[in-house]
Amino acid sequence: KMVERRCLLMSFALVDEDGSGSVSLEEFSRLCTAAQPRRSPAERELLFRMLDADDNHAVSAGEFLRLADVLVLRVREKRPGLCARFPWLRWRSRAARAVVDNEAFERAALGVILGYVAFLAVQAHPATREAVGDATLETVDLAFLVAFGAEALAKMAAFSVEGYFDDAWNRLDFAVV
């Protein structure tokens, strides 16, 4: 977060052409014109007034940073990802999306998770190993692994591989499976 703030302050300093510690409407208008030439002067002024929280006709670095915090603005280095090399990673299926968004799918996934937790509890007991045998326990474990893998594949088909891995919970899920 500190690196992001430093980057944002450096960007702010570039816009503050006269080095006054605040950005005037004129400086802001030049930036907007360079970034979005089609934006009208009225739109530029409205954006500026929204940034100028204390209404002193200048946007301070603090106002800029507060706005960035509210918008959860992130400064990232743009690097070409895997999707630039492999566009099929963005493919999605509407049918899979309908399945994954269905409440029954979510309940089934939760049921598999709870079933696996119960299986792990039963499997940990020494008497279970003796009564059922290791081969049976490994087969049941493999069945749960297949179910978890099928859930991940369904979500990848629904959201795209890229979309699936954009979600932190899905990344954790994938790592655990």
mmCIF file of C-alpha atoms in Angstrom:
data_model
loop_
_atom_site.group_PDB
_atom_site.id
_atom_site.type_symbol
_atom_site.label_atom_id
_atom_site.label_comp_id
_atom_site.label_asym_id
_atom_site.label_seq_id
_atom_site.Cartn_x
_atom_site.Cartn_y
_atom_site.Cartn_z
ATOM 1 C CA LYS A 1 0.000 0.000 0.000
ATOM 2 C CA MET A 2 2.878 2.381 0.707
ATOM 3 C CA VAL A 3 4.347 1.732 -2.739
ATOM 4 C CA GLU A 4 0.956 2.440 -4.315
ATOM 5 C CA ARG A 5 0.661 5.705 -2.374
ATOM 6 C CA ARG A 6 4.162 6.738 -3.460
ATOM 7 C CA CYS A 7 3.317 5.998 -7.094
ATOM 8 C CA LEU A 8 0.092 7.980 -6.801
ATOM 9 C CA LEU A 9 1.940 10.922 -5.252
ATOM 10 C CA MET A 10 4.523 10.829 -8.044
ATOM 11 C CA SER A 11 1.687 10.874 -10.582
ATOM 12 C CA PHE A 12 0.112 13.785 -8.727
ATOM 13 C CA ALA A 13 3.434 15.678 -8.825
ATOM 14 C CA LEU A 14 3.562 15.284 -12.607
ATOM 15 C CA VAL A 15 0.101 16.822 -12.964
ATOM 16 C CA ASP A 16 1.020 19.656 -10.556
ATOM 17 C CA GLU A 17 3.029 21.474 -13.219
ATOM 18 C CA ASP A 18 3.710 24.651 -11.199
ATOM 19 C CA GLY A 19 4.834 22.701 -8.106
ATOM 20 C CA SER A 20 2.316 24.449 -5.843
ATOM 21 C CA GLY A 21 1.302 21.242 -4.051
ATOM 22 C CA SER A 22 -2.171 21.346 -5.561
ATOM 23 C CA VAL A 23 -3.694 20.914 -8.994
ATOM 24 C CA SER A 24 -5.586 23.841 -10.463
ATOM 25 C CA LEU A 25 -8.546 23.566 -12.821
ATOM 26 C CA GLU A 26 -6.250 24.606 -15.678
ATOM 27 C CA GLU A 27 -3.718 21.840 -14.899
ATOM 28 C CA PHE A 28 -6.520 19.329 -14.479
ATOM 29 C CA SER A 29 -8.095 20.397 -17.800
ATOM 30 C CA ARG A 30 -4.780 19.889 -19.639
ATOM 31 C CA LEU A 31 -4.518 16.401 -18.160
ATOM 32 C CA CYS A 32 -8.122 15.546 -19.089
ATOM 33 C CA THR A 33 -7.686 16.907 -22.610
ATOM 34 C CA ALA A 34 -4.568 14.785 -23.107
ATOM 35 C CA ALA A 35 -6.159 11.666 -21.622
ATOM 36 C CA GLN A 36 -9.705 12.049 -22.974
ATOM 37 C CA PRO A 37 -9.885 14.660 -25.748
ATOM 38 C CA ARG A 38 -13.640 14.113 -26.294
ATOM 39 C CA ARG A 39 -14.581 15.168 -22.773
ATOM 40 C CA SER A 40 -16.339 18.554 -22.783
ATOM 41 C CA PRO A 41 -15.104 21.528 -20.679
ATOM 42 C CA ALA A 42 -18.255 21.216 -18.539
ATOM 43 C CA GLU A 43 -17.492 17.545 -17.813
ATOM 44 C CA ARG A 44 -13.882 18.384 -16.928
ATOM 45 C CA GLU A 45 -15.032 21.104 -14.531
ATOM 46 C CA LEU A 46 -17.573 18.782 -12.908
ATOM 47 C CA LEU A 47 -14.900 16.107 -12.351
ATOM 48 C CA PHE A 48 -12.592 18.729 -10.891
ATOM 49 C CA ARG A 49 -15.275 19.976 -8.476
ATOM 50 C CA MET A 50 -15.901 16.392 -7.359
ATOM 51 C CA LEU A 51 -12.203 16.001 -6.537
ATOM 52 C CA ASP A 52 -11.998 19.368 -4.762
ATOM 53 C CA ALA A 53 -13.531 18.251 -1.460
ATOM 54 C CA ASP A 54 -12.805 21.468 0.480
ATOM 55 C CA ASP A 55 -14.018 23.682 -2.399
ATOM 56 C CA ASN A 56 -10.879 25.849 -2.471
ATOM 57 C CA HIS A 57 -10.578 25.627 -6.290
ATOM 58 C CA ALA A 58 -7.548 23.329 -6.062
ATOM 59 C CA VAL A 59 -7.098 19.586 -5.584
ATOM 60 C CA SER A 60 -4.502 18.825 -2.923
ATOM 61 C CA ALA A 61 -2.441 15.653 -2.774
ATOM 62 C CA GLY A 62 -4.455 14.610 0.292
ATOM 63 C CA GLU A 63 -7.748 14.980 -1.579
ATOM 64 C CA PHE A 64 -6.315 12.935 -4.410
ATOM 65 C CA LEU A 65 -5.127 10.176 -2.073
ATOM 66 C CA ARG A 66 -8.452 10.095 -0.180
ATOM 67 C CA LEU A 67 -10.267 9.720 -3.467
ATOM 68 C CA ALA A 68 -7.879 6.935 -4.454
ATOM 69 C CA ASP A 69 -8.589 5.189 -1.118
ATOM 70 C CA VAL A 70 -12.335 5.473 -1.649
ATOM 71 C CA LEU A 71 -12.105 4.120 -5.171
ATOM 72 C CA VAL A 72 -9.580 1.455 -4.082
ATOM 73 C CA LEU A 73 -7.376 2.645 -6.893
ATOM 74 C CA ARG A 74 -4.457 0.355 -7.587
ATOM 75 C CA VAL A 75 -1.350 1.194 -9.532
ATOM 76 C CA ARG A 76 -0.023 -1.904 -11.242
ATOM 77 C CA GLU A 77 2.625 -2.578 -13.771
ATOM 78 C CA LYS A 78 0.928 -3.698 -16.968
ATOM 79 C CA ARG A 79 2.441 -6.961 -18.119
ATOM 80 C CA PRO A 80 1.131 -9.145 -20.857
ATOM 81 C CA GLY A 81 -0.494 -12.114 -19.174
ATOM 82 C CA LEU A 82 -1.051 -15.645 -20.336
ATOM 83 C CA CYS A 83 -4.286 -14.582 -22.027
ATOM 84 C CA ALA A 84 -2.317 -12.461 -24.491
ATOM 85 C CA ARG A 85 -0.476 -15.607 -25.582
ATOM 86 C CA PHE A 86 -3.358 -18.026 -25.138
ATOM 87 C CA PRO A 87 -6.664 -16.250 -25.931
ATOM 88 C CA TRP A 88 -8.662 -19.456 -25.367
ATOM 89 C CA LEU A 89 -8.102 -18.914 -21.615
ATOM 90 C CA ARG A 90 -10.865 -16.274 -21.864
ATOM 91 C CA TRP A 91 -13.432 -18.684 -23.354
ATOM 92 C CA ARG A 92 -16.669 -19.048 -21.359
ATOM 93 C CA SER A 93 -19.775 -21.166 -21.619
ATOM 94 C CA ARG A 94 -23.212 -19.695 -20.997
ATOM 95 C CA ALA A 95 -24.573 -23.139 -20.183
ATOM 96 C CA ALA A 96 -21.848 -23.700 -17.576
ATOM 97 C CA ARG A 97 -22.556 -20.246 -16.133
ATOM 98 C CA ALA A 98 -26.227 -21.150 -15.749
ATOM 99 C CA VAL A 99 -25.245 -24.326 -13.892
ATOM 100 C CA VAL A 100 -22.678 -22.642 -11.630
ATOM 101 C CA ASP A 101 -25.014 -19.736 -10.775
ATOM 102 C CA ASN A 102 -27.770 -22.169 -9.816
ATOM 103 C CA GLU A 103 -28.412 -22.476 -6.078
ATOM 104 C CA ALA A 104 -28.512 -26.269 -6.377
ATOM 105 C CA PHE A 105 -24.914 -26.266 -7.650
ATOM 106 C CA GLU A 106 -23.769 -24.208 -4.674
ATOM 107 C CA ARG A 107 -25.635 -26.482 -2.255
ATOM 108 C CA ALA A 108 -24.144 -29.552 -3.898
ATOM 109 C CA ALA A 109 -20.638 -28.070 -3.664
ATOM 110 C CA LEU A 110 -21.203 -27.277 0.005
ATOM 111 C CA GLY A 111 -22.536 -30.802 0.533
ATOM 112 C CA VAL A 112 -19.390 -32.286 -1.020
ATOM 113 C CA ILE A 113 -17.222 -30.109 1.236
ATOM 114 C CA LEU A 114 -19.143 -31.154 4.355
ATOM 115 C CA GLY A 115 -19.077 -34.787 3.211
ATOM 116 C CA TYR A 116 -15.319 -34.608 2.779
ATOM 117 C CA VAL A 117 -14.860 -33.093 6.242
ATOM 118 C CA ALA A 118 -16.926 -35.948 7.710
ATOM 119 C CA PHE A 119 -14.929 -38.468 5.670
ATOM 120 C CA LEU A 120 -11.643 -37.018 6.977
ATOM 121 C CA ALA A 121 -12.932 -37.279 10.557
ATOM 122 C CA VAL A 122 -14.001 -40.904 10.082
ATOM 123 C CA GLN A 123 -10.825 -41.779 8.182
ATOM 124 C CA ALA A 124 -8.648 -40.488 11.013
ATOM 125 C CA HIS A 125 -10.036 -43.073 13.431
ATOM 126 C CA PRO A 126 -7.834 -46.227 13.505
ATOM 127 C CA ALA A 127 -10.834 -48.558 13.751
ATOM 128 C CA THR A 128 -12.123 -47.274 10.382
ATOM 129 C CA ARG A 129 -8.902 -48.225 8.618
ATOM 130 C CA GLU A 130 -9.128 -51.744 10.055
ATOM 131 C CA ALA A 131 -12.829 -52.183 9.261
ATOM 132 C CA VAL A 132 -12.888 -50.710 5.753
ATOM 133 C CA GLY A 133 -9.337 -51.018 4.520
ATOM 134 C CA ASP A 134 -6.924 -48.555 2.981
ATOM 135 C CA ALA A 135 -7.925 -49.329 -0.624
ATOM 136 C CA THR A 136 -11.563 -48.364 0.020
ATOM 137 C CA LEU A 137 -10.540 -45.166 1.814
ATOM 138 C CA GLU A 138 -8.252 -44.212 -1.082
ATOM 139 C CA THR A 139 -11.086 -44.835 -3.564
ATOM 140 C CA VAL A 140 -13.468 -42.603 -1.585
ATOM 141 C CA ASP A 141 -10.739 -39.940 -1.317
ATOM 142 C CA LEU A 142 -10.251 -40.111 -5.085
ATOM 143 C CA ALA A 143 -14.006 -39.716 -5.630
ATOM 144 C CA PHE A 144 -13.986 -36.512 -3.564
ATOM 145 C CA LEU A 145 -10.954 -35.274 -5.502
ATOM 146 C CA VAL A 146 -12.824 -35.871 -8.771
ATOM 147 C CA ALA A 147 -15.862 -33.986 -7.417
ATOM 148 C CA PHE A 148 -13.700 -31.015 -6.384
ATOM 149 C CA GLY A 149 -11.927 -31.093 -9.744
ATOM 150 C CA ALA A 150 -15.269 -31.153 -11.573
ATOM 151 C CA GLU A 151 -16.411 -28.113 -9.590
ATOM 152 C CA ALA A 152 -13.227 -26.238 -10.542
ATOM 153 C CA LEU A 153 -13.613 -27.179 -14.218
ATOM 154 C CA ALA A 154 -17.267 -26.106 -14.229
ATOM 155 C CA LYS A 155 -16.310 -22.735 -12.742
ATOM 156 C CA MET A 156 -13.486 -22.336 -15.281
ATOM 157 C CA ALA A 157 -15.952 -23.038 -18.081
ATOM 158 C CA ALA A 158 -18.436 -20.566 -16.586
ATOM 159 C CA PHE A 159 -16.067 -17.694 -15.776
ATOM 160 C CA SER A 160 -13.115 -18.506 -18.100
ATOM 161 C CA VAL A 161 -9.788 -19.767 -16.807
ATOM 162 C CA GLU A 162 -8.643 -16.170 -16.396
ATOM 163 C CA GLY A 163 -11.834 -15.214 -14.523
ATOM 164 C CA TYR A 164 -11.595 -18.283 -12.300
ATOM 165 C CA PHE A 165 -8.067 -17.445 -11.162
ATOM 166 C CA ASP A 166 -8.912 -13.748 -10.665
ATOM 167 C CA ASP A 167 -10.941 -14.783 -7.598
ATOM 168 C CA ALA A 168 -8.806 -15.314 -4.471
ATOM 169 C CA TRP A 169 -11.148 -18.009 -3.068
ATOM 170 C CA ASN A 170 -10.910 -19.983 -6.297
ATOM 171 C CA ARG A 171 -7.101 -19.772 -6.212
ATOM 172 C CA LEU A 172 -7.134 -21.066 -2.629
ATOM 173 C CA ASP A 173 -9.606 -23.810 -3.568
ATOM 174 C CA PHE A 174 -7.448 -24.850 -6.510
ATOM 175 C CA ALA A 175 -4.287 -24.937 -4.396
ATOM 176 C CA VAL A 176 -5.974 -27.077 -1.736
ATOM 177 C CA VAL A 177 -7.390 -29.536 -4.268
#
